[in-house]
CSV table of C-alpha atoms in Angstrom, one decimal:
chain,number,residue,atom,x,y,z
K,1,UNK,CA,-11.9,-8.2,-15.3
K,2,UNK,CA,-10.1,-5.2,-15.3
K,3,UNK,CA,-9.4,-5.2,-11.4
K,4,UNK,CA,-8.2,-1.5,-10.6
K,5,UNK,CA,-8.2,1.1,-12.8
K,6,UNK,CA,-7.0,5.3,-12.7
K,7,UNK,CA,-7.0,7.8,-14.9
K,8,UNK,CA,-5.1,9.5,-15.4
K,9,UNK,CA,-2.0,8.1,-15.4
K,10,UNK,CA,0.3,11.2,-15.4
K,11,UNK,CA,-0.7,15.1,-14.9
K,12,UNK,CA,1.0,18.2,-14.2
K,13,UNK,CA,-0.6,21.4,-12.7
K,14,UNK,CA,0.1,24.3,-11.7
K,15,UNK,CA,-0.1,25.6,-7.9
K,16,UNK,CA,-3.9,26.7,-7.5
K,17,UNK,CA,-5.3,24.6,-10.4
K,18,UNK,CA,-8.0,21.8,-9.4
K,19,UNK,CA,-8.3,18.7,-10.8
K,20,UNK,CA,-10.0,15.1,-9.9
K,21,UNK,CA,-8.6,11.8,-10.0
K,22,UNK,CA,-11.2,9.2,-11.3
K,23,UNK,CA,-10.9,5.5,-9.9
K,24,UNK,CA,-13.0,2.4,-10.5
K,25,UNK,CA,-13.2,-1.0,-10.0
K,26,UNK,CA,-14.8,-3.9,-11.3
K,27,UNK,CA,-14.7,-6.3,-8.2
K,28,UNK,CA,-17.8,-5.2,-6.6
K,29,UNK,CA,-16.1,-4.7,-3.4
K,30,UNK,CA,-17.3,-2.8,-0.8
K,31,UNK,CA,-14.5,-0.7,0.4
K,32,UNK,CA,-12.0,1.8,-1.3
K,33,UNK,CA,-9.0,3.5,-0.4
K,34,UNK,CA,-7.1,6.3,-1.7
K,35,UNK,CA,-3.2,6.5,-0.9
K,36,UNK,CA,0.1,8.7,-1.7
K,37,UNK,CA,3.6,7.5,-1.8
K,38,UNK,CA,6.3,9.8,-1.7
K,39,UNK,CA,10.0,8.3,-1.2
K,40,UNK,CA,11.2,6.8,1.7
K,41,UNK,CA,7.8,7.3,3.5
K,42,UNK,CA,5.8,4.4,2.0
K,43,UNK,CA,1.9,5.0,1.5
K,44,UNK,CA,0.2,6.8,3.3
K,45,UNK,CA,-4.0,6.7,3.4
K,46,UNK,CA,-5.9,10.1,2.6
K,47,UNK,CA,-9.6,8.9,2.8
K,48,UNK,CA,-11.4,5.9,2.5
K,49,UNK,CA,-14.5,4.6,2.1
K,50,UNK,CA,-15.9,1.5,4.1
K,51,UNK,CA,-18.8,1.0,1.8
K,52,UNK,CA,-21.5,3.0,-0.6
K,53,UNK,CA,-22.5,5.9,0.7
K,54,UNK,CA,-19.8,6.9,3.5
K,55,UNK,CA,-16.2,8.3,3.2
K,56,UNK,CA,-13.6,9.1,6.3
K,57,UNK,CA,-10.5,10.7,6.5
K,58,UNK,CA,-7.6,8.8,6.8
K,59,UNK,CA,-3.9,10.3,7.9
K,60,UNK,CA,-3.1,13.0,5.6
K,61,UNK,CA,-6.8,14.2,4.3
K,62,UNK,CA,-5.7,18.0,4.2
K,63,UNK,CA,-6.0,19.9,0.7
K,64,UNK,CA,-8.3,16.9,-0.5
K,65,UNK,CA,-11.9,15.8,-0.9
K,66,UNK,CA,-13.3,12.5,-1.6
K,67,UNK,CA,-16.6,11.3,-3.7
K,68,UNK,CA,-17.4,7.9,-3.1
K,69,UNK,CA,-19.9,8.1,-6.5
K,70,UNK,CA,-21.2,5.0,-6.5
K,71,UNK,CA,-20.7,1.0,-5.6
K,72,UNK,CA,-17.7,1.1,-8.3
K,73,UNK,CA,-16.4,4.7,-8.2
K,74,UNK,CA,-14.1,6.4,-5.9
K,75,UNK,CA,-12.7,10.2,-7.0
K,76,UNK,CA,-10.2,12.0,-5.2
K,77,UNK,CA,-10.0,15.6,-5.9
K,78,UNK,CA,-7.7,18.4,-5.1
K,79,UNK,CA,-9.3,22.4,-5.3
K,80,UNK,CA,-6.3,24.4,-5.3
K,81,UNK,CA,-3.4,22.1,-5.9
K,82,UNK,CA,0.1,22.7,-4.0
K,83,UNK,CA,3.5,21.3,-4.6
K,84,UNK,CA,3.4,19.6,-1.7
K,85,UNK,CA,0.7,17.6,-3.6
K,86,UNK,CA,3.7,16.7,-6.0
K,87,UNK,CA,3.5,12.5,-5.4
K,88,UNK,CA,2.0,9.3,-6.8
K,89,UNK,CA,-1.4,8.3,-6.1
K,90,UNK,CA,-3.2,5.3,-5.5
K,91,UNK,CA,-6.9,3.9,-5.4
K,92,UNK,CA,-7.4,0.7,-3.6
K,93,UNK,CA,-10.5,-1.5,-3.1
K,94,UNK,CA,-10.9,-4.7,-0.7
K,95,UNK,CA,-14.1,-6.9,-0.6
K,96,UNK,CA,-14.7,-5.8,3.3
K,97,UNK,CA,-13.7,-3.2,5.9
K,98,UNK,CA,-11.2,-5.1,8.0
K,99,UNK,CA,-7.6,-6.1,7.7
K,100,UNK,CA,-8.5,-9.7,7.5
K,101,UNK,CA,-9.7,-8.3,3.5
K,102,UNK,CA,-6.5,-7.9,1.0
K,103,UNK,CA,-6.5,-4.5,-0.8
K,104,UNK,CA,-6.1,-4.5,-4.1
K,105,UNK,CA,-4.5,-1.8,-5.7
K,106,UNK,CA,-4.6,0.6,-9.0
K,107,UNK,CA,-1.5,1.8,-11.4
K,108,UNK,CA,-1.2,5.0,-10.0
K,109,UNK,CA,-1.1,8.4,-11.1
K,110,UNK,CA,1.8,10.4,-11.2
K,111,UNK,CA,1.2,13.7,-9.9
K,112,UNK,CA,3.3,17.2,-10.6
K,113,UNK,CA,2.3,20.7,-9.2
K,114,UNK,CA,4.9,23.0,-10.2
H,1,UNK,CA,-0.5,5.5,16.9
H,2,UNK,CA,1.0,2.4,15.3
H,3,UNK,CA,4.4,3.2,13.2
H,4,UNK,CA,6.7,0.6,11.2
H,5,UNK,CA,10.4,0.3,10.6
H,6,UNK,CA,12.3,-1.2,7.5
H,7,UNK,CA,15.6,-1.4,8.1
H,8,UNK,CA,17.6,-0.3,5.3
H,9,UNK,CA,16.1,1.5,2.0
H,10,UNK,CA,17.7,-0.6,-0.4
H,11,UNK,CA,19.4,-4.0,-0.9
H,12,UNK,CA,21.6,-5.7,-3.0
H,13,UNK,CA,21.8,-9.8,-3.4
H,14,UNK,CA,23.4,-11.6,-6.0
H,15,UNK,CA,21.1,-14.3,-8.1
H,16,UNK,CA,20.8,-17.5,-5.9
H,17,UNK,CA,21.6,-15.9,-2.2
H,18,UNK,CA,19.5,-15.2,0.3
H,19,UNK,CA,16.9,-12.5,1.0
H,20,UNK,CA,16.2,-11.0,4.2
H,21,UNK,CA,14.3,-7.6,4.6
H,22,UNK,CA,13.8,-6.2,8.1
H,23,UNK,CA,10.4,-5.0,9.4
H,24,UNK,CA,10.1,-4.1,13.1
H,25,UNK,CA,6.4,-2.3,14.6
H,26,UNK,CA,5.2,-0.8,17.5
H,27,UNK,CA,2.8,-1.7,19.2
H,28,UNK,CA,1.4,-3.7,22.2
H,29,UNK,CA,-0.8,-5.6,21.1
H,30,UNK,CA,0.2,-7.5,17.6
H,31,UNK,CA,-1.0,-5.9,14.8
H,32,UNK,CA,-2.2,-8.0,11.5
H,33,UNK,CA,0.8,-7.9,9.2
H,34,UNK,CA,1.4,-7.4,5.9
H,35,UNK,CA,4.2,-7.8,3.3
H,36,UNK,CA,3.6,-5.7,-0.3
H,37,UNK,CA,5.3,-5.7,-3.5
H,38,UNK,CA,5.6,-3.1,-5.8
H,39,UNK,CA,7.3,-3.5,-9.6
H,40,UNK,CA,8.4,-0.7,-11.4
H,41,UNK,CA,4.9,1.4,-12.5
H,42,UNK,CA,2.6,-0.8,-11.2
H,43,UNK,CA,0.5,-0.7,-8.5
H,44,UNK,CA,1.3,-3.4,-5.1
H,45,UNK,CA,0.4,-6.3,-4.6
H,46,UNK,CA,-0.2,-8.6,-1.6
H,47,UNK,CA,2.8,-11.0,-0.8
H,48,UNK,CA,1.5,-12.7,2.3
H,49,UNK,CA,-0.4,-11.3,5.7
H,50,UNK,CA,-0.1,-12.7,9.5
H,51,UNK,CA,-3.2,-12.2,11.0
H,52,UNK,CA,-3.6,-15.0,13.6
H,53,UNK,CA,-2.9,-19.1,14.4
H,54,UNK,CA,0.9,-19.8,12.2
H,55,UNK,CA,4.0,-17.6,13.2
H,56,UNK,CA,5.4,-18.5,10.1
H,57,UNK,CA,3.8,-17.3,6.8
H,58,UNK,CA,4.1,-18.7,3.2
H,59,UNK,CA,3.3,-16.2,0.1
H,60,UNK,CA,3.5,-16.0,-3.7
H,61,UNK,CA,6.7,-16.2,-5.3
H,62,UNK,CA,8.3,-18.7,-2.6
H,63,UNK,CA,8.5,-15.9,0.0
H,64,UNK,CA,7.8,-16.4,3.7
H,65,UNK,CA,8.4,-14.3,7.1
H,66,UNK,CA,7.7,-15.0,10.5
H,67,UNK,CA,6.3,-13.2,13.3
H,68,UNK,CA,8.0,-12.7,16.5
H,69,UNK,CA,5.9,-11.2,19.1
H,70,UNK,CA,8.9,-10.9,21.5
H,71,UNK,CA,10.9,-8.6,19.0
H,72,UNK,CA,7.8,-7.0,17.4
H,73,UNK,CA,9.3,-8.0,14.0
H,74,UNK,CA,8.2,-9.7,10.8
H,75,UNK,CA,11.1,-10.0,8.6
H,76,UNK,CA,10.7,-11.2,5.0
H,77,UNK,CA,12.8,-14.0,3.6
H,78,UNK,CA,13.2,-16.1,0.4
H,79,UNK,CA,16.3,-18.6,-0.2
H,80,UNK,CA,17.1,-17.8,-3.3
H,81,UNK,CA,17.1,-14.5,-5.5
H,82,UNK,CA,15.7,-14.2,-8.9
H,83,UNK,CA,16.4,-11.6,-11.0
H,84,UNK,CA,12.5,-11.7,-11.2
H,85,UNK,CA,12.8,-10.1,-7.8
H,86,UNK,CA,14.3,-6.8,-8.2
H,87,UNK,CA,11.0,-4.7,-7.0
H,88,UNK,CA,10.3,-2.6,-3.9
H,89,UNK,CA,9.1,-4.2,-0.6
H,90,UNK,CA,6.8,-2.8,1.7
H,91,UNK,CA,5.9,-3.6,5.1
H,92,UNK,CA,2.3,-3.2,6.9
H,93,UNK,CA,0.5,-3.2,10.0
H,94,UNK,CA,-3.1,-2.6,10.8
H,95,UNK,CA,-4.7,-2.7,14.2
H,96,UNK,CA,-6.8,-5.6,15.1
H,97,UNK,CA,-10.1,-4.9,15.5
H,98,UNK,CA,-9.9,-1.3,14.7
H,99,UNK,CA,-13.1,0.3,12.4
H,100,UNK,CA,-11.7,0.2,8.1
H,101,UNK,CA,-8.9,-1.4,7.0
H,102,UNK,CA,-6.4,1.3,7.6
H,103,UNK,CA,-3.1,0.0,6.8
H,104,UNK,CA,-0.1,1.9,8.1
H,105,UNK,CA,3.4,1.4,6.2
H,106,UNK,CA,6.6,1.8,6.6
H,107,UNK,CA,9.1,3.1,4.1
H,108,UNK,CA,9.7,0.7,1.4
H,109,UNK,CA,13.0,-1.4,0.7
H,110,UNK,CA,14.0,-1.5,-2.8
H,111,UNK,CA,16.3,-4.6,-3.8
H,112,UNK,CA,18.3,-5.2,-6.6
H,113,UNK,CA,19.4,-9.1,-7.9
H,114,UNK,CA,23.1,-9.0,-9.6
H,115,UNK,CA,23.3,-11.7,-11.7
C-alpha cells in the first residue's frame, strides 16, 4: 500500500515550457487535491476533485489545469510555466468530500522555472 | 473568506520543556480544525482535528490542543519535547458544511528541539 505517490520528485523548467505532474493513489478514495507551499504562506489549494469525473478550482487555479483521469489518477499540468510557478507541489486524496475525511498527502515535487 | 494565524514562524524548545504553538482563525461560526505536520521532504500528515463534541483534542505523538471558541484559537501543545519533534507545524480550518474539503492554512511554524 503505497498511499500517495508523485512523480516527479524534482524538475526544473524554463519560463514557457509545459509540463504535467502525475499523482496516484492507491486508497480508492474518492476525492483529490492538489496544493502549493511556498514559505511562510502554508498550502494553498489549486483544484480539486470531489470524486471521478468532476474537478473545481480551488484558491490559486491560474496558469494551471487539472485531469482527474480516472478513480486513482489526479494530474496537474502547467502550459506555459512562469517563475511564479517556482514552489513545491502536493497531491492529496481523502476517502470523502467533507472536512470530517483526513487528507492524505503525497512527497511532493519540487518545482523550478527559471 | 476564512484566514488563519500562527503566531511566530519558528520555535525553539529545549528536550523535555514544553510546546506551545499558536493558531488563531477568523470566523463566526467555528470552523473544523486541523493540526498538520510536516518532516523534512515528506509530505504532512494529520496530527489531530476538532470537528465537534470535546474542546480538548488528543493526537499522535502525545500532542493535544484545545478549542476556544471565545478567542477563536486552537493552540497546539505537548509537555515534553523530543528531539523526534523538530518538524514544521501547520494549522487548518475548513468551513463546516461547506461543498469539498477545502482546507485553508496558515503559514507554518517550524520548531527546533536543543538537546
Amino acid at each position: 500500500n503505497a498511499g500517495v505517490t508523485q512523480t516527479p520528485k524534482f524538475q526544473v523548467l524554463k519560463t514557457g515550457q509545459s509540463m504535467t505532474l502525475q499523482c496516484a493513489q492507491d486508497m480508492n478514495h474518492n476525492s483529490m487535491y492538489w496544493y502549493r507551499q511556498d514559505p511562510g504562506m502554508g498550502l494553498r489549494l489549486i483544484y480539486y476533485s470531489a470524486s471521478e469525473g468532476t474537478t473545481d478550482k480551488g484558491e490559486v487555479p491560474n496558469g494551471y489545469n487539472v485531469s482527474r483521469l480516472n478513480k486513482r489518477e489526479f494530474s496537474l499540468r502547467l502550459e506555459s510555466a512562469a517563475p511564479s510557478q517556482t514552489s513545491v507541489y502536493f497531491c492529496a486524496s481523502s476517502e470523502g468530500g467533507t472536512a470530517l475525511y483526513e487528507q492524505y498527502f503525497g512527497p511532493g515535487t519540487r518545482l523550478t522555472v527559471t | 473568506a476564512q484566514s488563519v494565524t500562527q503566531l511566530g514562524s519558528h520555535v525553539s524548545v529545549s528536550e523535555g520543556a514544553l510546546v506551545l504553538l499558536r493558531c488563531n482563525y477568523s470566523s463566526s461560526v467555528p470552523p473544523y480544525l486541523f493540526w498538520y505536520v510536516q518532516y523534512p521532504n515528506q509530505g504532512l500528515q494529520l496530527l489531530l482535528k476538532y470537528t465537534s463534541a470535546a474542546t480538548l483534542v488528543k493526537g499522535i505523538n502525545g500532542f493535544e490542543a484545545e478549542f476556544k471558541k471565545s478567542e477563536t484559537s486552537f493552540h497546539l501543545t505537548k509537555p515534553s519535547a523530543h528531539m523526534s519533534d523538530a518538524a514544521e507545524y501547520f494549522c487548518a480550518v475548513s468551513d463546516r458544511g461547506a461543498a469539498g474539503n477545502k482546507l485553508t492554512f496558515g503559514g507554518g511554524t517550524r520548531v527546533l528541539v536543543k538537546p
